[in-house]
Tab-separated table of C-alpha atoms in Angstrom:
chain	number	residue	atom	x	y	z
A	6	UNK	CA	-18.195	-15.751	-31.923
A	7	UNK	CA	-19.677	-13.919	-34.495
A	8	UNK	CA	-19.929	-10.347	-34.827
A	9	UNK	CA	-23.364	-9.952	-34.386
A	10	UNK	CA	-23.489	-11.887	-30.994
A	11	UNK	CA	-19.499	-9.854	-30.017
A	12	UNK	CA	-21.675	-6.785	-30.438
A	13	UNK	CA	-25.203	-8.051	-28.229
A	14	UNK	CA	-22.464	-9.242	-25.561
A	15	UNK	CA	-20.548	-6.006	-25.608
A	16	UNK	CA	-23.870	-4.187	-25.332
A	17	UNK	CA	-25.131	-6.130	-22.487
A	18	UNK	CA	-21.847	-5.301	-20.537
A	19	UNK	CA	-22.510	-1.865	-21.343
A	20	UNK	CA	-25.731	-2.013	-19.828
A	21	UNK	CA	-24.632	-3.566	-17.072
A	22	UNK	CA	-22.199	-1.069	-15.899
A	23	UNK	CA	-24.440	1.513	-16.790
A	24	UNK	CA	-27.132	0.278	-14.515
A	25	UNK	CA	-24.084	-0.485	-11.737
A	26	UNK	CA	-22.712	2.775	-11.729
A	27	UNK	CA	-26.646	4.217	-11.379
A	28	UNK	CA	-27.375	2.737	-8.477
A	29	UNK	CA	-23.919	2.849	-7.065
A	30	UNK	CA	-24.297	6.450	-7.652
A	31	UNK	CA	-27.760	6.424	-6.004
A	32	UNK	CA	-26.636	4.611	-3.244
A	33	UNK	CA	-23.654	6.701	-2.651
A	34	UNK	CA	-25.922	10.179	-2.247
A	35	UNK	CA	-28.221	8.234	-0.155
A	36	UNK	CA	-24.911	7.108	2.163
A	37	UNK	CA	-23.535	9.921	2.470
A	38	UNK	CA	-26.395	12.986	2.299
A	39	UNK	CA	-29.137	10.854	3.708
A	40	UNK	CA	-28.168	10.127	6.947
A	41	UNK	CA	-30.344	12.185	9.475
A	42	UNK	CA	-29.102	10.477	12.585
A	43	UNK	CA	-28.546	13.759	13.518
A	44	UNK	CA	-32.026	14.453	14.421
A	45	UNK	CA	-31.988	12.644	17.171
A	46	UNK	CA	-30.835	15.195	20.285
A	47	UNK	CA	-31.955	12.636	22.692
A	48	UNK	CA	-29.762	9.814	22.129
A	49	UNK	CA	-27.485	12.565	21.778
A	50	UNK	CA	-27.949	13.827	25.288
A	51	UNK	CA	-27.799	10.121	26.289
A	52	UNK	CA	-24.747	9.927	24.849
A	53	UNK	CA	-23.323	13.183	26.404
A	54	UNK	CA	-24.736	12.030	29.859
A	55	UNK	CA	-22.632	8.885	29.238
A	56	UNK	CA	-19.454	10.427	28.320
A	57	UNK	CA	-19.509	13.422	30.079
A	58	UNK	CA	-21.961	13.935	32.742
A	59	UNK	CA	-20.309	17.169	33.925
A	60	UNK	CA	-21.023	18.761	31.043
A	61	UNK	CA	-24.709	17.291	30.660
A	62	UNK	CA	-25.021	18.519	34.473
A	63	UNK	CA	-24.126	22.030	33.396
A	64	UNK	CA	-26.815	21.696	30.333
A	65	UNK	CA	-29.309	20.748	32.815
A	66	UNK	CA	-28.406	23.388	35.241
A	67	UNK	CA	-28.979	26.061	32.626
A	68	UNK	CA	-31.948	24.722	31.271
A	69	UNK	CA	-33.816	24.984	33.929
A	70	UNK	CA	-32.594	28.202	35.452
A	71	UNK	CA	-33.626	29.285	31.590
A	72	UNK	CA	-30.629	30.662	31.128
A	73	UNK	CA	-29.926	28.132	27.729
A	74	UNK	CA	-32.919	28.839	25.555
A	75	UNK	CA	-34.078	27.263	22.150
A	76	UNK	CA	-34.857	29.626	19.296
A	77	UNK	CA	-36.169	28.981	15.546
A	78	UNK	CA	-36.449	30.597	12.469
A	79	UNK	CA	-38.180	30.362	8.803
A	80	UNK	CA	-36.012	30.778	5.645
A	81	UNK	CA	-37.385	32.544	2.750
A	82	UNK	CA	-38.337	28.937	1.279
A	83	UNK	CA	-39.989	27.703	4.269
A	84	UNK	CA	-37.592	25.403	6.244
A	85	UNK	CA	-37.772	26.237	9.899
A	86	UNK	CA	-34.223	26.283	11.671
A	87	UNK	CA	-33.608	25.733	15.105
A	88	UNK	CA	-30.783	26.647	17.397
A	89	UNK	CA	-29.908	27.243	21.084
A	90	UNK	CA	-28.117	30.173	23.064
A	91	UNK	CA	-27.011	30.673	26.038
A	92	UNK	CA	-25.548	34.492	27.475
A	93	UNK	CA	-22.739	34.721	28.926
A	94	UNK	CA	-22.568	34.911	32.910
A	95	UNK	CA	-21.294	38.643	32.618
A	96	UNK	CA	-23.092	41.361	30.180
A	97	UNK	CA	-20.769	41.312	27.392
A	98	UNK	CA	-20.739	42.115	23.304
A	99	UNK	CA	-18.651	38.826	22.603
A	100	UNK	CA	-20.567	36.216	21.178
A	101	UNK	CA	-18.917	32.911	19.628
A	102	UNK	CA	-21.394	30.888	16.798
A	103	UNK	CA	-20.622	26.896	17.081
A	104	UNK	CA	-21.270	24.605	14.538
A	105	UNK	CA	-21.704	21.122	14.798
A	106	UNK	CA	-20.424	18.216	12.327
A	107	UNK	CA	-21.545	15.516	10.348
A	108	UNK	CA	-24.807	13.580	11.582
A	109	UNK	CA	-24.800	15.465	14.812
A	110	UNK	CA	-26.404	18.240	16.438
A	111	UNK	CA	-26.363	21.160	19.442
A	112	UNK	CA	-25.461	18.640	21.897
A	113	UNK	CA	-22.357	17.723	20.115
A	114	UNK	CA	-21.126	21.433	20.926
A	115	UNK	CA	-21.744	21.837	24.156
A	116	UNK	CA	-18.495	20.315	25.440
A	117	UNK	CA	-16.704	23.308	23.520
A	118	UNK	CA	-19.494	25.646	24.749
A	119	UNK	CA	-19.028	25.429	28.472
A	120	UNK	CA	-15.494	26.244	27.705
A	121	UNK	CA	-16.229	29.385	25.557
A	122	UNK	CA	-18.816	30.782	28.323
A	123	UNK	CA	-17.747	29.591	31.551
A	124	UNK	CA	-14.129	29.913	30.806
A	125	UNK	CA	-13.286	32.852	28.268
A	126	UNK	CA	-17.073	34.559	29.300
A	127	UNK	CA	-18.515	34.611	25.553
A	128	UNK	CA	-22.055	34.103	24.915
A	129	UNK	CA	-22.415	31.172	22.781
A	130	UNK	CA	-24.968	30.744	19.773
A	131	UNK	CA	-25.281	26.532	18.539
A	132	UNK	CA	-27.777	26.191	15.605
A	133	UNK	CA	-28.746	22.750	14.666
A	134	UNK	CA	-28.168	22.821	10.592
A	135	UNK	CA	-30.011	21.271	7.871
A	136	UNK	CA	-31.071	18.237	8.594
A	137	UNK	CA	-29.519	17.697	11.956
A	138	UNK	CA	-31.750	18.408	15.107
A	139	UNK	CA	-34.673	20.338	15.097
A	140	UNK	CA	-34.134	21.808	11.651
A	141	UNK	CA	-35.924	21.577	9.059
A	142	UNK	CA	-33.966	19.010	5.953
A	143	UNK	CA	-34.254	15.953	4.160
A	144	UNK	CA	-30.350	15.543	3.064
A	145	UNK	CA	-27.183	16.448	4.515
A	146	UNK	CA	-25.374	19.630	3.161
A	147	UNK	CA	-22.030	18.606	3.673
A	148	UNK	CA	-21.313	22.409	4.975
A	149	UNK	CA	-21.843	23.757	1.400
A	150	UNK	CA	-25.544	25.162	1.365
A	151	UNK	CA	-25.428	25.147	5.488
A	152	UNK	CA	-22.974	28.489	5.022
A	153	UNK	CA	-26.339	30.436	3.859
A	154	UNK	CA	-28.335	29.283	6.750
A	155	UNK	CA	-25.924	30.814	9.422
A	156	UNK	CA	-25.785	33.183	7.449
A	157	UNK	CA	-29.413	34.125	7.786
A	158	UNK	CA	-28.428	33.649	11.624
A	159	UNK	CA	-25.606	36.222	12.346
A	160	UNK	CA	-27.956	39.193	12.688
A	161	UNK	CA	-29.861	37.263	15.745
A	162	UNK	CA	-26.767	36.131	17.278
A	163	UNK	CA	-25.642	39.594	16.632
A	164	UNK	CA	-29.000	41.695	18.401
A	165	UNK	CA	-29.593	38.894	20.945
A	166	UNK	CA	-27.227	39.638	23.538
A	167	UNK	CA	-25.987	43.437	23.019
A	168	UNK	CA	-26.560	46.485	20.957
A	169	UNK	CA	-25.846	44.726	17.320
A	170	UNK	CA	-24.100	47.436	16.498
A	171	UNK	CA	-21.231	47.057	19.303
A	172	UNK	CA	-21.642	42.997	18.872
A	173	UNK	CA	-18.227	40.980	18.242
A	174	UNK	CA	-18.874	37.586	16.625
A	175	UNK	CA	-16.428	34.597	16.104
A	176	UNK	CA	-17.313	31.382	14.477
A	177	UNK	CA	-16.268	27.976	15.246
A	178	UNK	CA	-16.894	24.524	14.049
A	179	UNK	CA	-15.710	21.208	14.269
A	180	UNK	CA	-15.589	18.735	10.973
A	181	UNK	CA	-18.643	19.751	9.220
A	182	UNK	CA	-19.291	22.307	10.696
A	183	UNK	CA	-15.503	23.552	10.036
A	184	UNK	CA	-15.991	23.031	6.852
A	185	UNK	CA	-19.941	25.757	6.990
A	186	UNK	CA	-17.574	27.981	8.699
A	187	UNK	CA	-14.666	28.042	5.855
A	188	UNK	CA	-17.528	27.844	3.543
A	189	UNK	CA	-18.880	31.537	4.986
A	190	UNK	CA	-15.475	33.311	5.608
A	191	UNK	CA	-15.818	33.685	2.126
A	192	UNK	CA	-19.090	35.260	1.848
A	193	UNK	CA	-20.139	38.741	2.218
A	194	UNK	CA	-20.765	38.050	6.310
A	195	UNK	CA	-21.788	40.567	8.454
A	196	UNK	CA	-19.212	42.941	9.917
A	197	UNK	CA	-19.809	41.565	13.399
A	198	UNK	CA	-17.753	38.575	12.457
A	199	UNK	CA	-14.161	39.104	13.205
A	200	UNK	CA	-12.972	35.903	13.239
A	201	UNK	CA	-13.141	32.358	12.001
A	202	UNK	CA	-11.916	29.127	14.014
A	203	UNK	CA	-11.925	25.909	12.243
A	204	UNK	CA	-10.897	22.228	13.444
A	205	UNK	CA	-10.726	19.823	11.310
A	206	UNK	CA	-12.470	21.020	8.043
A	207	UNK	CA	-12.405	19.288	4.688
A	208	UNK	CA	-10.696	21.156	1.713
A	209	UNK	CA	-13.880	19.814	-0.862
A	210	UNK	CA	-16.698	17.678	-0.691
A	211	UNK	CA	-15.606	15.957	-3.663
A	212	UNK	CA	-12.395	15.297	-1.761
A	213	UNK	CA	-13.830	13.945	1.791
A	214	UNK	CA	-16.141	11.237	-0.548
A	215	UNK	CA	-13.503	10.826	-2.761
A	216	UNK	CA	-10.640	9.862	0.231
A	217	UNK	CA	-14.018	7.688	1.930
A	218	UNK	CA	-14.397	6.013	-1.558
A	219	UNK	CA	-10.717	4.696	-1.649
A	220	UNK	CA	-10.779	4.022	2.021
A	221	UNK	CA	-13.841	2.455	2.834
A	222	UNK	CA	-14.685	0.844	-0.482
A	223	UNK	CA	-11.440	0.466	-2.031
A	224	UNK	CA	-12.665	2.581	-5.524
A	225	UNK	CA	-11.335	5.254	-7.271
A	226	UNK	CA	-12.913	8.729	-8.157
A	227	UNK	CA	-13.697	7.661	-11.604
A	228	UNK	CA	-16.700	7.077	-12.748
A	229	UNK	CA	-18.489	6.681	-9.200
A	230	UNK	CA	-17.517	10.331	-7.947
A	231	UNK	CA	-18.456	12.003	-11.159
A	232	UNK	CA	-21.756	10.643	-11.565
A	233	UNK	CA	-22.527	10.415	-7.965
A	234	UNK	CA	-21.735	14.375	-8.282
A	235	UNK	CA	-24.283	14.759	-10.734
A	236	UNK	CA	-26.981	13.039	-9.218
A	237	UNK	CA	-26.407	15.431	-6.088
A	238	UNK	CA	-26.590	18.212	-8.366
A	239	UNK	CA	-30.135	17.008	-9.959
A	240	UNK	CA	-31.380	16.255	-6.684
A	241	UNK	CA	-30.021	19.450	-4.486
A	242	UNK	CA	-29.117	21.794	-6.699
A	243	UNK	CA	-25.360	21.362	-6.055
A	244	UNK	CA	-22.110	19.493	-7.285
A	245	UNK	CA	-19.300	17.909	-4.798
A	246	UNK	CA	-17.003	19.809	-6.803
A	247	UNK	CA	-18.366	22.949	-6.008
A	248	UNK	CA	-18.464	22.819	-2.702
A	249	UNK	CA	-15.081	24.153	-2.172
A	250	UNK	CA	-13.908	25.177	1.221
A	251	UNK	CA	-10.475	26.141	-0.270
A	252	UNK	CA	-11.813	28.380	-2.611
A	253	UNK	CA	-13.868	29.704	-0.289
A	254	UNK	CA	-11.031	30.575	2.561
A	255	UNK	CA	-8.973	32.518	-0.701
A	256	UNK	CA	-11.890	34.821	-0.317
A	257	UNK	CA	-11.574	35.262	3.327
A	258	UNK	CA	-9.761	38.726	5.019
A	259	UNK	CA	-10.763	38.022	8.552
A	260	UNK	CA	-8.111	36.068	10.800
A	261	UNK	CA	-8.847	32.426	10.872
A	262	UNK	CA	-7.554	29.857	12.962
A	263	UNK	CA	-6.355	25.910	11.711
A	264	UNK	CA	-6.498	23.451	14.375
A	265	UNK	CA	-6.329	19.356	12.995
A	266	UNK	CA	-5.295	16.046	14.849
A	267	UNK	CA	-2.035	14.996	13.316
A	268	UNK	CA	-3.621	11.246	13.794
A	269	UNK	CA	-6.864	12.284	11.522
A	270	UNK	CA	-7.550	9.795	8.652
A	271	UNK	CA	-11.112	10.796	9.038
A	272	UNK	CA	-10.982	13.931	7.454
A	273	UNK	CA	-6.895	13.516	6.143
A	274	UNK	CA	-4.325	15.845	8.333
A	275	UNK	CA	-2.680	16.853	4.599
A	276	UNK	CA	-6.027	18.679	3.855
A	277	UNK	CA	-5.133	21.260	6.694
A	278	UNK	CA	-2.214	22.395	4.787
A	279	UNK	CA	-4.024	22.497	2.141
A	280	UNK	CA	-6.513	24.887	3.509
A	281	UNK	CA	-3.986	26.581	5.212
A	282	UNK	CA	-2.019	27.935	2.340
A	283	UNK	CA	-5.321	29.066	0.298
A	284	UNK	CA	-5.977	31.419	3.051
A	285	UNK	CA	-4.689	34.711	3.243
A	286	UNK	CA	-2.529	36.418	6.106
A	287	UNK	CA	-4.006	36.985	8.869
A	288	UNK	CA	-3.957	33.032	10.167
A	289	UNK	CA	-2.582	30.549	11.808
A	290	UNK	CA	-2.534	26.857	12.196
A	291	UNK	CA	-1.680	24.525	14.594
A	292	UNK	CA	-2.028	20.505	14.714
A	293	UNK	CA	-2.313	18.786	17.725
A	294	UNK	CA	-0.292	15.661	18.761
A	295	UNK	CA	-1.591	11.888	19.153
A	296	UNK	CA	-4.842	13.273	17.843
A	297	UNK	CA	-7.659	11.535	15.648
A	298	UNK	CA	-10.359	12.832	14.025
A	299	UNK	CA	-12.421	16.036	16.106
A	300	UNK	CA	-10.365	15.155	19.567
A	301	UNK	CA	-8.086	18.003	19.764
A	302	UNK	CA	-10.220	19.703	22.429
A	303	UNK	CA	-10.703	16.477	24.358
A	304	UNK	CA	-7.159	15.877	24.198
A	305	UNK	CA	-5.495	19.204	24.457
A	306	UNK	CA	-8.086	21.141	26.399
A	307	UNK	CA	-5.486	23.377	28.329
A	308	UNK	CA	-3.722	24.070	25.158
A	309	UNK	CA	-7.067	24.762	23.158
A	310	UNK	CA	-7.907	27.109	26.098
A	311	UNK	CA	-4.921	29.283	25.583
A	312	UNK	CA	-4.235	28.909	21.926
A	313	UNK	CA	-7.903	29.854	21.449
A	314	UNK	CA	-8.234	33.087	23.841
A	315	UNK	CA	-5.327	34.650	22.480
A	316	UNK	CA	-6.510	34.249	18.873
A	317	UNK	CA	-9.801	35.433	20.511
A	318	UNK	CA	-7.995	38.383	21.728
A	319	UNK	CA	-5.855	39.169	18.545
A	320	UNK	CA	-8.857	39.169	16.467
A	321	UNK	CA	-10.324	41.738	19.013
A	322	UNK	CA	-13.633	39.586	19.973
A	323	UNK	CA	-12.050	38.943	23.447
A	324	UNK	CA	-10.406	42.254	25.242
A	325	UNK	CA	-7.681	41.457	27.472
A	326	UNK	CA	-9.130	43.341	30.011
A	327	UNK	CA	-12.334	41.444	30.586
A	328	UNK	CA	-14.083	44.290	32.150
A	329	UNK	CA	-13.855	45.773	28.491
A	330	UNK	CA	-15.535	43.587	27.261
A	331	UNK	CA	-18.954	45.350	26.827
């Protein structure tokens, strides 16, 4: 072969992993940040009536004695959020902020949420985030960018049930929405919030795609990740290797509580560590047994209970006395 035609074939390889690795990069941000299944809170409630009508029942009940009520909102660049609340059955200044995870919505929380009101007597605040629900979004944030939005909720959650001034806020979330409350522990939050629970957060976004990439697809991180990374950041502004939940939690003073299935290959069980050793005292972490990805409630739900009312307590968003707790 001659040089000439070495150097045409070498160039039309070149090409062709160029255009590969384009659309393999397009296709990944469309995978992975384009999913708005999320929307959908009906098939969502389907679901929920399906596997666990109890819990839909209490929904239902609430709705219609308008005690659950929806709520929206318009960010300074126009989206409109939407989110739910419900007060607690007892006047009270505690107030816990769910968020949801990946490709889900309100309903998703609402398992947790009978357990924070009915059972430890907190109001509970569930906002639907980018994207997902009834909120405004065209891409998944991956928790990154979805930290601002609650942000821009905290001083409702904190006015809409008490005197903001006396409120006490905690926030939880599951997956995702672990990850959007990591993400805000280490932002200038309110001083409402006195506590963080998370279950099951990701340390990085470029770390969740990049374990998905080797898992699902067999690929490494290089050149897929990288580019993919900078197609997210022409498109939305941000990177995956920005989105940091582990720098974010070296930020964070408040306590926070770890909880992660020891069985999670989902988001990886190491990644708890991880996140746990980034954070400053106070914390703590515990990882449930025979547990897969976002069951730890489901499975443990006595456990979770306790583990979560004294950290609830500790933090000083639950009093032990619970007629204290205006």
């Amino acid at each position: 072969m001659t040089r000439r035609r070495l150097g045409m074939a070498m160039v039309g390889i070149l090409l062709i992993l160029l255009v590969a690795t384009a659309w393999g990069s397009w296709y990944m941000v469309d995978l992975s940040l384009g999913d708005l299944s999320g929307r959908d809170i009906a098939t969502r409630m389907q679901d929920l009536r399906q596997e666990a009508p109890d819990v839909a029942r209490w929904a239902d009940s609430l709705r219609e004695a308008r005690v659950m009520r929806d709520t929206s909102m318009t960010t300074r660049d126009g989206r409109q959020l939407h989110a739910v609340y419900a007060p607690a059955d007892s006047l009270t200044a505690a107030t816990i902020v769910i968020l949801h995870g990946y490709t889900c919505n309100y309903v998703s929380t609402l398992k947790i949420a009978r357990m924070f009101r009915d059972r430890l007597g907190l109001n509970v605040f569930m906002p639907d985030l980018h994207g997902h629900g009834l909120s405004d979004g065209d891409e998944v944030q991956m928790g990154w960018k979805d930290a601002d939005d609650v942000m821009v909720w905290l001083p409702l959650a904190s006015s809409l049930f008490c005197d903001s001034r006396e409120a006490r806020i905690a926030v939880q979330g599951v997956s995702m929405g672990a990850s959007t409350t990591m993400n805000l522990s280490g932002k200038d939050y309110p001083r409402q919030v006195r506590c963080f629970i998370e279950d099951c957060g990701f340390t990085s976004v470029w770390e969740e795609l990049g374990s998905e990439l080797k898992k699902r697809f067999g690929l490494p991180e290089f050149p897929l990740l990288y580019t993919s990374s900078l197609l997210c950041k022409m498109r939305y502004g941000w990177s995956f290797g920005e989105a940091s939940s582990v720098e974010m939690v070296r930020r964070c003073k408040a306590p926070m509580l770890f909880i992660h299935g020891d069985s999670d290959d989902f988001v990886p069980t190491r990644m708890v560590y991880d996140l746990y050793e980034a954070k400053p005292q106070p914390k703590q972490l515990w990882v449930t047994k025979d547990t897969d990805h976002a069951h730890s409630f489901r499975n443990h739900p006595e456990e979770y209970e306790r583990r979560v009312r004294k950290f609830l307590e500790d933090a000083g968003v639950l009093q032990r006395n619970p007629k204290n707790n205006l």
